[in-house]
Coordinates of C-alpha atoms in Angstrom, one line a residue:
Chain A
M1 CA 8.0 -29.3 -19.2
R2 CA 5.8 -30.7 -22.0
N3 CA 8.8 -31.7 -24.0
Y4 CA 10.4 -33.3 -21.0
I5 CA 7.2 -35.3 -20.3
K6 CA 6.9 -36.3 -24.0
S7 CA 10.6 -37.5 -24.1
E8 CA 10.2 -39.5 -20.9
L9 CA 7.0 -41.2 -22.2
Y10 CA 9.0 -41.9 -25.4
R11 CA 11.8 -43.5 -23.4
I12 CA 9.5 -45.5 -21.2
F13 CA 7.4 -47.0 -24.1
H14 CA 10.5 -47.6 -26.3
T15 CA 12.4 -49.7 -23.7
S16 CA 11.5 -53.2 -22.5
E17 CA 11.4 -52.5 -18.8
I18 CA 7.8 -51.3 -18.5
Y19 CA 6.5 -54.2 -20.6
L20 CA 8.5 -56.6 -18.4
I21 CA 7.0 -55.1 -15.2
T22 CA 3.5 -55.0 -16.5
G23 CA 3.8 -58.5 -17.9
T24 CA 5.2 -59.8 -14.6
L25 CA 2.6 -58.2 -12.5
T26 CA -0.2 -59.4 -14.8
A27 CA 1.2 -62.9 -14.9
L28 CA 1.6 -63.0 -11.1
S29 CA -2.1 -61.8 -10.7
V30 CA -3.3 -64.6 -13.0
L31 CA -1.0 -67.2 -11.4
F32 CA -2.2 -66.2 -7.9
N33 CA -5.8 -66.7 -8.8
L34 CA -5.0 -69.9 -10.7
G35 CA -3.1 -71.2 -7.6
V36 CA -6.0 -70.3 -5.3
G37 CA -8.4 -72.0 -7.7
L38 CA -6.4 -75.2 -8.1
I39 CA -5.8 -75.8 -4.4
K40 CA -9.3 -76.7 -3.4
T41 CA -9.8 -75.1 0.1
R42 CA -12.4 -72.9 1.7
Y43 CA -10.4 -70.0 0.4
S44 CA -10.9 -70.9 -3.2
N45 CA -13.3 -68.1 -3.9
I46 CA -13.4 -64.6 -5.3
S47 CA -13.8 -63.1 -1.9
F48 CA -10.5 -64.4 -0.7
S49 CA -8.8 -63.2 -3.8
Y50 CA -10.2 -59.7 -3.4
S51 CA -9.6 -59.7 0.3
C52 CA -5.8 -60.1 -0.3
L53 CA -5.9 -56.6 -1.8
V54 CA -8.7 -55.1 0.2
A55 CA -7.1 -56.1 3.5
N56 CA -3.7 -54.6 2.5
P57 CA -4.3 -51.2 0.8
M58 CA -0.7 -50.3 1.2
I59 CA 0.1 -52.8 -1.5
F60 CA -1.2 -50.2 -4.0
A61 CA 0.9 -47.5 -2.4
C62 CA 4.0 -49.6 -2.5
A63 CA 3.3 -50.7 -6.1
G64 CA 3.2 -47.1 -7.2
A65 CA 6.6 -46.4 -5.5
I66 CA 8.1 -49.6 -6.9
I67 CA 7.1 -48.6 -10.5
A68 CA 8.5 -45.1 -9.9
Y69 CA 11.7 -46.7 -8.6
F70 CA 12.1 -48.8 -11.8
L71 CA 11.5 -45.8 -13.9
Y72 CA 14.0 -43.5 -12.2
E73 CA 16.5 -45.5 -10.2
G74 CA 19.1 -45.1 -12.9
N75 CA 18.5 -41.4 -13.4
K76 CA 21.8 -40.2 -12.0
R77 CA 23.9 -43.1 -13.4
N78 CA 22.7 -42.7 -17.0
G79 CA 23.1 -38.9 -17.0
S80 CA 19.6 -38.1 -18.1
Y81 CA 19.0 -35.7 -15.2
K82 CA 22.2 -33.8 -15.9
N83 CA 21.5 -33.6 -19.6
A84 CA 17.9 -32.4 -19.0
V85 CA 19.3 -29.6 -16.8
A86 CA 21.9 -28.7 -19.4
C87 CA 19.1 -28.5 -21.9
G88 CA 17.7 -25.6 -19.9
I89 CA 14.9 -27.5 -18.1
S90 CA 14.6 -26.4 -14.5
R91 CA 14.9 -28.9 -11.7
I92 CA 11.3 -28.1 -10.6
K93 CA 10.0 -28.9 -14.0
I94 CA 12.0 -32.1 -14.1
F95 CA 10.7 -33.2 -10.7
T96 CA 7.1 -32.2 -11.6
G97 CA 7.5 -33.9 -15.0
K98 CA 8.8 -37.1 -13.4
C99 CA 5.8 -37.1 -10.9
I100 CA 3.3 -36.7 -13.7
V101 CA 4.9 -39.4 -15.9
A102 CA 5.3 -41.8 -13.0
A103 CA 1.7 -41.2 -11.9
S104 CA 0.4 -41.8 -15.4
V105 CA 2.5 -44.9 -16.1
S106 CA 1.8 -46.4 -12.7
T107 CA -1.9 -45.8 -13.1
A108 CA -1.8 -47.5 -16.5
V109 CA 0.2 -50.5 -15.2
M110 CA -1.9 -50.9 -12.1
T111 CA -5.1 -50.7 -14.2
I112 CA -3.9 -53.5 -16.4
T113 CA -2.7 -55.6 -13.4
L114 CA -6.0 -55.0 -11.5
A115 CA -8.0 -55.8 -14.6
A116 CA -6.1 -59.1 -14.9
W117 CA -6.6 -59.8 -11.2
I118 CA -10.4 -59.2 -11.4
I119 CA -10.9 -61.0 -14.7
S120 CA -8.8 -64.0 -13.7
A121 CA -10.6 -64.2 -10.3
G122 CA -14.0 -64.0 -12.0
L123 CA -13.1 -66.8 -14.5
L124 CA -11.2 -69.1 -12.2
L125 CA -12.8 -68.8 -8.8
K126 CA -16.3 -69.3 -7.5
K127 CA -18.4 -66.4 -6.3
S128 CA -18.9 -66.5 -2.5
G129 CA -17.7 -64.7 0.7
P130 CA -18.1 -61.2 2.1
V131 CA -15.7 -59.2 -0.1
H132 CA -17.1 -57.9 -3.3
L133 CA -15.9 -56.1 -6.4
N134 CA -17.3 -52.9 -5.0
D135 CA -15.0 -53.1 -2.0
L136 CA -12.1 -53.4 -4.3
L137 CA -13.1 -50.6 -6.6
F138 CA -13.8 -48.3 -3.7
E139 CA -10.4 -49.2 -2.2
V140 CA -8.8 -48.0 -5.4
A141 CA -10.5 -44.7 -5.1
A142 CA -9.6 -44.4 -1.4
V143 CA -6.0 -45.3 -1.9
Y144 CA -5.2 -43.6 -5.2
L145 CA -4.0 -40.3 -3.7
I146 CA -2.0 -42.1 -1.0
A147 CA -0.3 -44.2 -3.8
I148 CA 0.5 -40.9 -5.6
A149 CA 2.0 -39.4 -2.5
C150 CA 3.9 -42.6 -1.9
M151 CA 5.3 -42.5 -5.4
I152 CA 6.2 -38.8 -5.2
S153 CA 8.0 -39.3 -2.0
G154 CA 9.8 -42.3 -3.6
I155 CA 11.0 -40.0 -6.5
L156 CA 12.0 -37.3 -4.0
C157 CA 14.0 -39.8 -1.8
L158 CA 15.8 -41.1 -4.9
E159 CA 16.7 -37.6 -6.0
C160 CA 17.8 -36.4 -2.6
F161 CA 20.3 -39.1 -1.8
E162 CA 23.4 -40.1 -3.7
K163 CA 22.9 -43.8 -3.1
N164 CA 19.6 -45.4 -4.0
I165 CA 19.7 -47.6 -0.8
S166 CA 19.7 -44.5 1.4
G167 CA 16.7 -43.2 -0.5
I168 CA 14.9 -46.5 -0.1
L169 CA 15.6 -46.6 3.6
M170 CA 14.4 -43.0 4.0
W171 CA 11.3 -43.8 2.1
G172 CA 10.6 -46.8 4.3
A173 CA 11.2 -44.7 7.4
I174 CA 8.7 -42.0 6.2
W175 CA 6.0 -44.4 5.3
F176 CA 6.3 -47.2 7.8
F177 CA 8.9 -46.8 10.6
I178 CA 8.1 -43.3 11.8
P179 CA 4.2 -43.7 11.6
K180 CA 4.5 -47.0 13.5
M181 CA 6.7 -45.4 16.1
I182 CA 4.2 -42.5 16.6
F183 CA 1.4 -45.1 16.8
L184 CA 3.3 -47.0 19.5
L185 CA 4.0 -43.8 21.4
G186 CA 0.3 -43.0 21.0
M187 CA -0.5 -46.1 23.0
H188 CA 1.3 -44.5 26.0
F189 CA 0.6 -40.9 25.3
Q190 CA -3.0 -40.6 24.2
F191 CA -2.7 -37.2 22.6
L192 CA -0.4 -38.7 19.9
L193 CA -2.9 -41.4 18.9
P194 CA -5.3 -39.3 16.7
A195 CA -2.4 -37.9 14.8
A196 CA -0.9 -41.3 14.4
L197 CA -4.1 -42.7 12.9
W198 CA -3.9 -40.2 10.0
F199 CA -0.7 -41.9 8.7
P200 CA -1.7 -44.3 5.9
C201 CA 0.0 -47.4 7.4
N202 CA -2.0 -46.9 10.6
L203 CA -5.1 -45.7 8.7
F204 CA -5.9 -49.2 7.5
T205 CA -5.7 -51.0 10.8
I206 CA -8.2 -52.5 13.1
V207 CA -7.8 -49.5 15.4
N208 CA -9.4 -47.4 12.6
G209 CA -12.2 -49.9 12.2
Q210 CA -10.7 -51.9 9.2
H211 CA -11.6 -55.6 9.5
V212 CA -11.4 -57.9 6.5
N213 CA -11.4 -61.7 6.7
T214 CA -13.4 -64.7 5.5
Q215 CA -16.4 -63.7 7.7
E216 CA -16.7 -60.0 7.3
C217 CA -15.5 -57.0 5.3
I218 CA -15.4 -53.7 7.2
T219 CA -13.1 -51.3 5.4
A220 CA -11.7 -48.0 6.5
W221 CA -13.4 -46.3 3.5
N222 CA -16.9 -47.8 3.6
T223 CA -18.2 -44.8 5.5
L224 CA -18.2 -41.3 4.1
E225 CA -16.0 -40.1 7.0
G226 CA -13.6 -43.0 6.4
M227 CA -13.4 -42.3 2.7
L228 CA -12.8 -38.6 3.4
K229 CA -10.1 -39.4 5.8
C230 CA -8.3 -41.6 3.2
L231 CA -8.7 -38.8 0.5
I232 CA -7.5 -36.1 2.9
S233 CA -4.5 -38.2 4.0
G234 CA -3.5 -38.9 0.4
F235 CA -4.1 -35.3 -0.7
T236 CA -2.0 -33.9 2.2
G237 CA 0.8 -36.3 1.4
T238 CA 0.7 -35.4 -2.3
V239 CA 0.9 -31.7 -1.6
L240 CA 3.5 -32.1 1.1
F241 CA 5.9 -34.2 -0.9
T242 CA 5.4 -32.2 -4.0
L243 CA 6.3 -29.0 -2.1
S244 CA 9.2 -30.7 -0.3
G245 CA 10.5 -31.8 -3.7
I246 CA 10.3 -28.3 -5.1
L247 CA 12.0 -26.8 -2.1
L248 CA 14.7 -29.4 -1.7
L249 CA 15.6 -29.9 -5.4
R250 CA 15.4 -26.3 -6.5
K251 CA 19.0 -25.6 -5.8
K252 CA 20.5 -29.0 -5.6
D253 CA 23.9 -29.6 -7.1
L254 CA 24.0 -32.6 -9.4
Chain B
M1 CA 26.1 -5.7 -27.8
N2 CA 28.2 -7.9 -25.5
E3 CA 31.1 -9.4 -27.4
Y4 CA 31.3 -12.3 -24.9
V5 CA 29.1 -15.3 -25.1
I6 CA 30.3 -16.4 -21.6
E7 CA 31.5 -14.0 -19.0
T8 CA 32.1 -14.8 -15.3
K9 CA 32.9 -12.4 -12.5
H10 CA 34.6 -13.6 -9.3
L11 CA 33.0 -17.0 -9.9
T12 CA 33.6 -19.1 -6.8
K13 CA 32.6 -22.6 -5.9
T14 CA 33.2 -24.5 -2.7
Y15 CA 32.4 -28.0 -1.7
G16 CA 32.3 -27.9 2.0
S17 CA 35.7 -26.6 3.0
L18 CA 37.2 -27.4 -0.4
L19 CA 37.7 -24.3 -2.6
A20 CA 37.1 -25.7 -6.1
L21 CA 37.0 -22.4 -8.0
N22 CA 38.4 -19.1 -6.7
H23 CA 37.2 -15.8 -8.1
V24 CA 37.3 -16.9 -11.8
N25 CA 36.9 -14.2 -14.4
L26 CA 36.4 -16.0 -17.6
H27 CA 35.7 -14.4 -21.0
V28 CA 34.7 -16.4 -24.0
K29 CA 34.3 -14.4 -27.2
K30 CA 31.5 -15.0 -29.7
G31 CA 32.7 -17.3 -32.5
S32 CA 35.8 -18.4 -30.7
I33 CA 37.1 -21.9 -29.7
Y34 CA 38.2 -21.4 -26.2
G35 CA 40.5 -24.1 -24.7
L36 CA 40.4 -24.5 -21.0
I37 CA 43.7 -25.9 -19.7
G38 CA 44.4 -27.3 -16.3
D39 CA 45.6 -30.4 -14.4
N40 CA 43.3 -32.9 -12.9
G41 CA 41.4 -31.2 -10.1
A42 CA 42.2 -27.7 -11.3
G43 CA 38.5 -26.9 -11.5
K44 CA 37.8 -27.4 -15.3
S45 CA 34.8 -29.7 -14.9
T46 CA 33.5 -27.6 -12.0
L47 CA 33.6 -24.5 -14.2
L48 CA 31.9 -26.3 -17.1
K49 CA 29.2 -27.8 -14.8
L50 CA 28.5 -24.3 -13.5
M51 CA 28.0 -23.1 -17.1
A52 CA 25.7 -26.0 -17.8
G53 CA 23.7 -25.3 -14.7
Q54 CA 24.4 -28.7 -13.1
I55 CA 25.8 -27.0 -10.0
F56 CA 25.3 -23.6 -8.5
P57 CA 28.0 -21.0 -7.7
S58 CA 28.8 -20.3 -4.1
D59 CA 29.6 -16.7 -5.1
G60 CA 30.1 -14.6 -8.2
E61 CA 28.2 -14.1 -11.4
I62 CA 27.7 -16.1 -14.6
R63 CA 26.6 -14.4 -17.8
I64 CA 25.7 -16.5 -20.8
F65 CA 24.6 -14.6 -23.9
G66 CA 24.4 -11.6 -21.6
K67 CA 21.8 -13.3 -19.3
Q68 CA 22.5 -13.5 -15.7
K69 CA 19.3 -14.4 -13.7
Q70 CA 18.6 -18.1 -13.0
K71 CA 15.4 -18.1 -15.0
E72 CA 17.0 -16.3 -17.9
L73 CA 20.0 -18.7 -17.8
E74 CA 17.7 -21.7 -17.9
N75 CA 16.0 -20.3 -21.1
T76 CA 19.4 -19.5 -22.6
R77 CA 20.7 -23.0 -22.0
R78 CA 18.3 -24.2 -24.7
N79 CA 20.9 -22.7 -27.1
I80 CA 23.8 -24.6 -25.6
G81 CA 25.0 -28.1 -26.3
C82 CA 26.8 -29.8 -23.5
M83 CA 29.0 -32.8 -23.0
I84 CA 30.4 -32.8 -19.5
E85 CA 32.5 -35.6 -18.0
Q86 CA 32.0 -39.1 -19.6
P87 CA 28.7 -39.2 -21.4
E88 CA 26.3 -41.7 -20.0
F89 CA 23.1 -42.9 -21.6
F90 CA 20.2 -45.3 -20.9
P91 CA 22.0 -48.6 -21.2
N92 CA 19.2 -50.6 -23.0
M93 CA 18.2 -47.9 -25.4
T94 CA 19.6 -47.9 -28.9
V95 CA 21.7 -45.1 -30.3
E96 CA 18.9 -43.9 -32.6
K97 CA 16.3 -44.0 -29.8
T98 CA 18.6 -42.1 -27.5
L99 CA 19.0 -39.4 -30.0
K100 CA 15.2 -39.3 -30.6
Y101 CA 14.6 -39.1 -26.9
Y102 CA 16.9 -36.0 -26.6
S103 CA 15.5 -34.5 -29.8
I104 CA 12.0 -34.6 -28.3
Q105 CA 13.4 -33.2 -25.0
K106 CA 15.0 -30.3 -26.8
G107 CA 11.9 -29.7 -28.9
V108 CA 13.5 -30.5 -32.2
P109 CA 10.5 -31.2 -34.5
D110 CA 12.6 -32.4 -37.5
T111 CA 13.3 -36.1 -37.3
K112 CA 15.8 -35.7 -40.1
K113 CA 18.1 -34.0 -37.5
V114 CA 18.6 -37.3 -35.8
E115 CA 19.8 -38.9 -39.0
E116 CA 21.9 -35.8 -39.7
M117 CA 23.6 -35.9 -36.3
M118 CA 24.3 -39.7 -36.6
D119 CA 26.0 -39.1 -39.9
L120 CA 27.9 -36.1 -38.8
T121 CA 29.3 -37.7 -35.7
G122 CA 29.9 -41.2 -37.2
V123 CA 27.5 -43.2 -35.1
A124 CA 25.1 -44.0 -37.9
G125 CA 26.5 -47.5 -38.2
K126 CA 25.6 -48.2 -34.6
R127 CA 22.1 -46.9 -34.8
N128 CA 20.5 -50.1 -33.6
C129 CA 23.1 -50.9 -30.9
A130 CA 22.2 -50.6 -27.3
C131 CA 24.2 -47.8 -25.6
K132 CA 25.7 -50.2 -23.1
T133 CA 27.5 -51.9 -26.0
L134 CA 29.3 -48.7 -27.1
S135 CA 33.0 -48.1 -26.5
L136 CA 34.1 -44.9 -24.7
G137 CA 35.0 -43.3 -28.1
Q138 CA 31.6 -44.2 -29.5
R139 CA 29.9 -42.8 -26.4
Q140 CA 31.9 -39.6 -26.9
R141 CA 30.6 -39.4 -30.4
L142 CA 27.0 -40.0 -29.3
G143 CA 27.5 -37.4 -26.6
L144 CA 28.5 -34.9 -29.2
A145 CA 25.6 -35.8 -31.4
V146 CA 23.2 -35.2 -28.4
A147 CA 25.0 -31.9 -27.7
L148 CA 24.5 -30.8 -31.4
L149 CA 20.8 -31.5 -31.5
G150 CA 18.7 -28.3 -31.5
A151 CA 21.3 -26.2 -33.4
P152 CA 23.2 -24.8 -30.4
Q153 CA 25.0 -21.5 -30.6
L154 CA 27.4 -22.6 -27.9
L155 CA 29.1 -25.9 -27.3
I156 CA 30.5 -26.8 -23.9
L157 CA 32.7 -29.9 -24.1
D158 CA 34.6 -31.5 -21.3
E159 CA 37.6 -33.6 -22.3
P160 CA 35.8 -34.5 -25.6
I161 CA 38.6 -36.5 -27.2
N162 CA 39.0 -38.9 -24.3
G163 CA 38.7 -42.4 -25.6
L164 CA 38.8 -41.4 -29.3
D165 CA 41.3 -43.3 -31.6
P166 CA 43.8 -41.3 -33.6
S167 CA 41.5 -41.1 -36.7
G168 CA 38.6 -40.2 -34.4
I169 CA 40.7 -37.3 -33.0
L170 CA 41.4 -36.0 -36.4
E171 CA 37.7 -36.2 -37.5
F172 CA 36.7 -34.6 -34.2
R173 CA 39.1 -31.7 -34.7
S174 CA 38.0 -31.1 -38.2
L175 CA 34.3 -31.3 -37.1
L176 CA 34.9 -28.7 -34.4
H177 CA 36.6 -26.4 -36.9
R178 CA 33.7 -26.9 -39.4
L179 CA 31.1 -26.1 -36.8
N180 CA 33.0 -23.1 -35.7
E181 CA 33.6 -21.7 -39.1
E182 CA 30.5 -22.7 -41.0
Q183 CA 27.9 -22.3 -38.3
N184 CA 29.7 -19.8 -36.2
I185 CA 29.2 -21.9 -33.1
T186 CA 31.3 -20.8 -30.1
I187 CA 33.0 -23.7 -28.4
L188 CA 34.3 -23.9 -24.9
L189 CA 36.3 -27.1 -24.4
S190 CA 38.6 -28.4 -21.7
S191 CA 41.4 -30.9 -22.1
H192 CA 44.6 -31.9 -20.5
I193 CA 46.0 -33.0 -23.9
L194 CA 47.6 -29.7 -24.6
S195 CA 49.0 -30.6 -28.0
E196 CA 45.5 -31.3 -29.2
L197 CA 44.1 -28.1 -27.8
Q198 CA 47.0 -26.2 -29.5
Q199 CA 45.6 -27.3 -32.9
T200 CA 42.0 -26.5 -32.1
A201 CA 41.6 -23.4 -29.9
S202 CA 41.8 -19.8 -30.8
F203 CA 41.8 -18.7 -27.1
Y204 CA 43.2 -20.3 -24.0
G205 CA 42.4 -20.1 -20.3
F206 CA 44.8 -21.6 -17.9
L207 CA 43.3 -22.9 -14.7
S208 CA 45.4 -24.0 -11.7
K209 CA 44.2 -24.9 -8.3
G210 CA 40.8 -23.3 -8.9
Q211 CA 42.2 -20.0 -10.2
L212 CA 42.2 -18.7 -13.8
I213 CA 45.8 -17.7 -14.0
E214 CA 45.8 -16.4 -17.6
E215 CA 43.6 -15.9 -20.6
I216 CA 45.5 -15.5 -23.9
T217 CA 44.7 -15.6 -27.6
A218 CA 46.3 -18.2 -29.8
D219 CA 48.3 -15.5 -31.7
D220 CA 49.7 -14.1 -28.5
L221 CA 50.5 -17.5 -27.3
T222 CA 52.4 -18.3 -30.5
N223 CA 54.4 -15.1 -30.1
K224 CA 55.2 -15.9 -26.5
C225 CA 56.1 -19.5 -27.3
S226 CA 58.2 -18.6 -30.4
D227 CA 61.5 -17.6 -28.7
C228 CA 63.1 -19.8 -26.2
V229 CA 66.9 -19.9 -25.9
E230 CA 68.5 -22.9 -24.4
I231 CA 72.2 -22.7 -23.4
T232 CA 74.5 -25.4 -22.1
L233 CA 77.3 -24.1 -19.9
S234 CA 80.4 -25.2 -18.0
D235 CA 79.2 -23.7 -14.6
I236 CA 75.4 -23.4 -14.6
E237 CA 75.1 -22.1 -11.0
R238 CA 77.5 -19.3 -11.4
Y239 CA 76.0 -18.3 -14.7
A240 CA 72.5 -18.3 -13.1
A241 CA 73.7 -16.0 -10.4
V242 CA 75.3 -13.5 -12.8
F243 CA 72.4 -13.8 -15.3
E244 CA 69.9 -13.0 -12.6
A245 CA 71.8 -9.8 -11.7
A246 CA 72.4 -8.8 -15.3
F247 CA 69.0 -9.5 -16.8
P248 CA 66.4 -9.3 -13.9
A249 CA 63.5 -9.0 -16.4
E250 CA 64.2 -12.3 -18.1
S251 CA 62.1 -15.4 -17.4
W252 CA 64.3 -18.5 -17.1
K253 CA 64.7 -21.9 -15.7
I254 CA 67.6 -24.3 -14.9
L255 CA 67.3 -27.7 -16.6
P256 CA 69.3 -30.8 -15.9
D257 CA 72.7 -31.3 -17.7
N258 CA 74.0 -27.7 -17.0
K259 CA 71.3 -26.2 -19.2
I260 CA 69.5 -22.9 -18.8
R261 CA 66.3 -22.1 -20.7
I262 CA 65.4 -18.5 -21.2
Y263 CA 61.7 -18.0 -22.1
M264 CA 60.7 -15.1 -24.4
P265 CA 64.1 -13.6 -24.3
K266 CA 64.2 -9.8 -24.3
Q267 CA 67.9 -9.7 -25.2
N268 CA 69.9 -10.6 -28.2
P269 CA 71.4 -14.1 -27.7
E270 CA 74.9 -12.5 -28.1
S271 CA 74.3 -10.7 -24.8
Y272 CA 74.0 -14.1 -23.1
S273 CA 77.2 -15.4 -24.6
R274 CA 79.0 -12.1 -23.8
L275 CA 77.9 -12.4 -20.2
A276 CA 79.3 -15.9 -20.0
A277 CA 82.6 -14.9 -21.6
E278 CA 83.0 -11.9 -19.2
H279 CA 82.7 -14.3 -16.3
K280 CA 84.9 -17.0 -17.9
I281 CA 82.1 -19.5 -18.2
Y282 CA 82.2 -21.6 -21.3
I283 CA 79.2 -22.1 -23.5
T284 CA 79.2 -25.6 -25.0
A285 CA 75.9 -25.3 -26.9
M286 CA 73.3 -22.7 -27.6
Q287 CA 70.0 -23.1 -29.5
T288 CA 66.7 -21.4 -30.1
I289 CA 63.8 -23.6 -29.4
H290 CA 60.2 -23.1 -30.3
S291 CA 58.5 -23.9 -27.0
S292 CA 55.2 -25.8 -26.9
L293 CA 52.0 -25.1 -25.1
E294 CA 53.1 -27.6 -22.5
D295 CA 56.3 -25.6 -21.9
Y296 CA 54.3 -22.4 -21.6
Y297 CA 51.8 -24.0 -19.2
V298 CA 54.5 -25.5 -17.0
Q299 CA 56.3 -22.1 -16.9
L300 CA 53.0 -20.4 -16.1
K301 CA 52.2 -22.8 -13.3
E302 CA 55.7 -22.4 -11.8
R303 CA 55.3 -18.6 -11.9
G304 CA 52.0 -19.0 -10.2
T305 CA 53.5 -21.2 -7.5
T306 CA 56.4 -18.8 -6.8
K307 CA 54.2 -15.8 -6.6

């Protein structure tokens, strides 16, 4: 598996895509803050900039999955999966290797992007409002495992389906459609509601106490209980999707 | 020690209700060049994919270098170089980087190997070209270079000369012979270009409709192909009837223009002309033909169909 991971890292850092993604995300971060700074409104402050991320933690989860998609969407088309199997690398090692590589690369890309966001906000916007850097940094800690789970499920969906679009739809269903359906059912059948609130896309809603705007910043992770809930949800998802990948891909024909 | 590098027992593969391979018993000897022959859809690629571990058998056994269990097979596959179906690569990666990528994956520490493989397969001139700009023939060469990284003991090549130009085919053939003779690499290759296989392989396996209908050495095949008598007669139908009765053991076929072809004749040609004379059928021409691998394959398939 070590050789597989090394080869994948070689590939990623010796092709232009990863630099293009990182550059684009970094540029967008800076441009966003520049735009907010140039348009002089009551939102032209650091708090508003941070709140865009703090109020929408699923952005991080989706970003992880999007980077994984860019890294592995052409996997079947360019024959690398088949060649790796023919080299004697087991499907489980390939899947695990991909998850490790995607997690490391996504973490690096998101660190750079986030740094660009924070630095550009600090340089271009004035300091006021209820959302602080601490809220953003704690959000990263709370959401990290959820983003990893999101990314692993993304890789799994791409591997399981012949067509990428089917994988994307399934991924969307797992992370958004099904949890929202359970949540809506939970409104009518109360016994479903506690379970529904463990799904990440419901976890960061007003029902779970999250309330971020220009006046206040109450996040789902600003209590110990809330933070634990985020971590447990992310950890469970990571374990669940990793095991599912191992089980589903172990004997899959290519 | 097992003399076979690859051995399968009742290897079967189904895709839903489609039976792609049916109880295939394949034997590839160490040091041989084994040519797998079959029409499109005969099951050649399925069989090679099973060897490469890309798909799993529905039933039966695969032994590679005597190893049979999945874990052992995975380890054994490190000694195999594969090129199955059309080789595809990362479109934006250069030829050199693609080879480096696979050399890292195969755990080849020596970076000189990449240079060596590029020179050997003739892609050195394209080292800085992105893979998406390569022609089919160049991709085949790169596929072979990837397969040869890591000094494999067995090469599995599916339709390797597809897309190669005539000089490329000659180079490829001599390369395979060199690898086989100098490095004792066993080669299993499939092709539907039989004339090419005839000049390369030392063993043949004939696949038809998912079944391995015959395995034969090149020497036996040469013997079997050597004698073929073709007779042109005045009344082919009557001659066929009397011929069938007189020589039931012979293998023959009626051709257009009142011709009959007798494969691997067991009688002296005089017997055939005497038979014609006895029944007052005139022979207008008679010749001995050296039949090709194509003829043999067609005959074999027909025999398989009539069975």
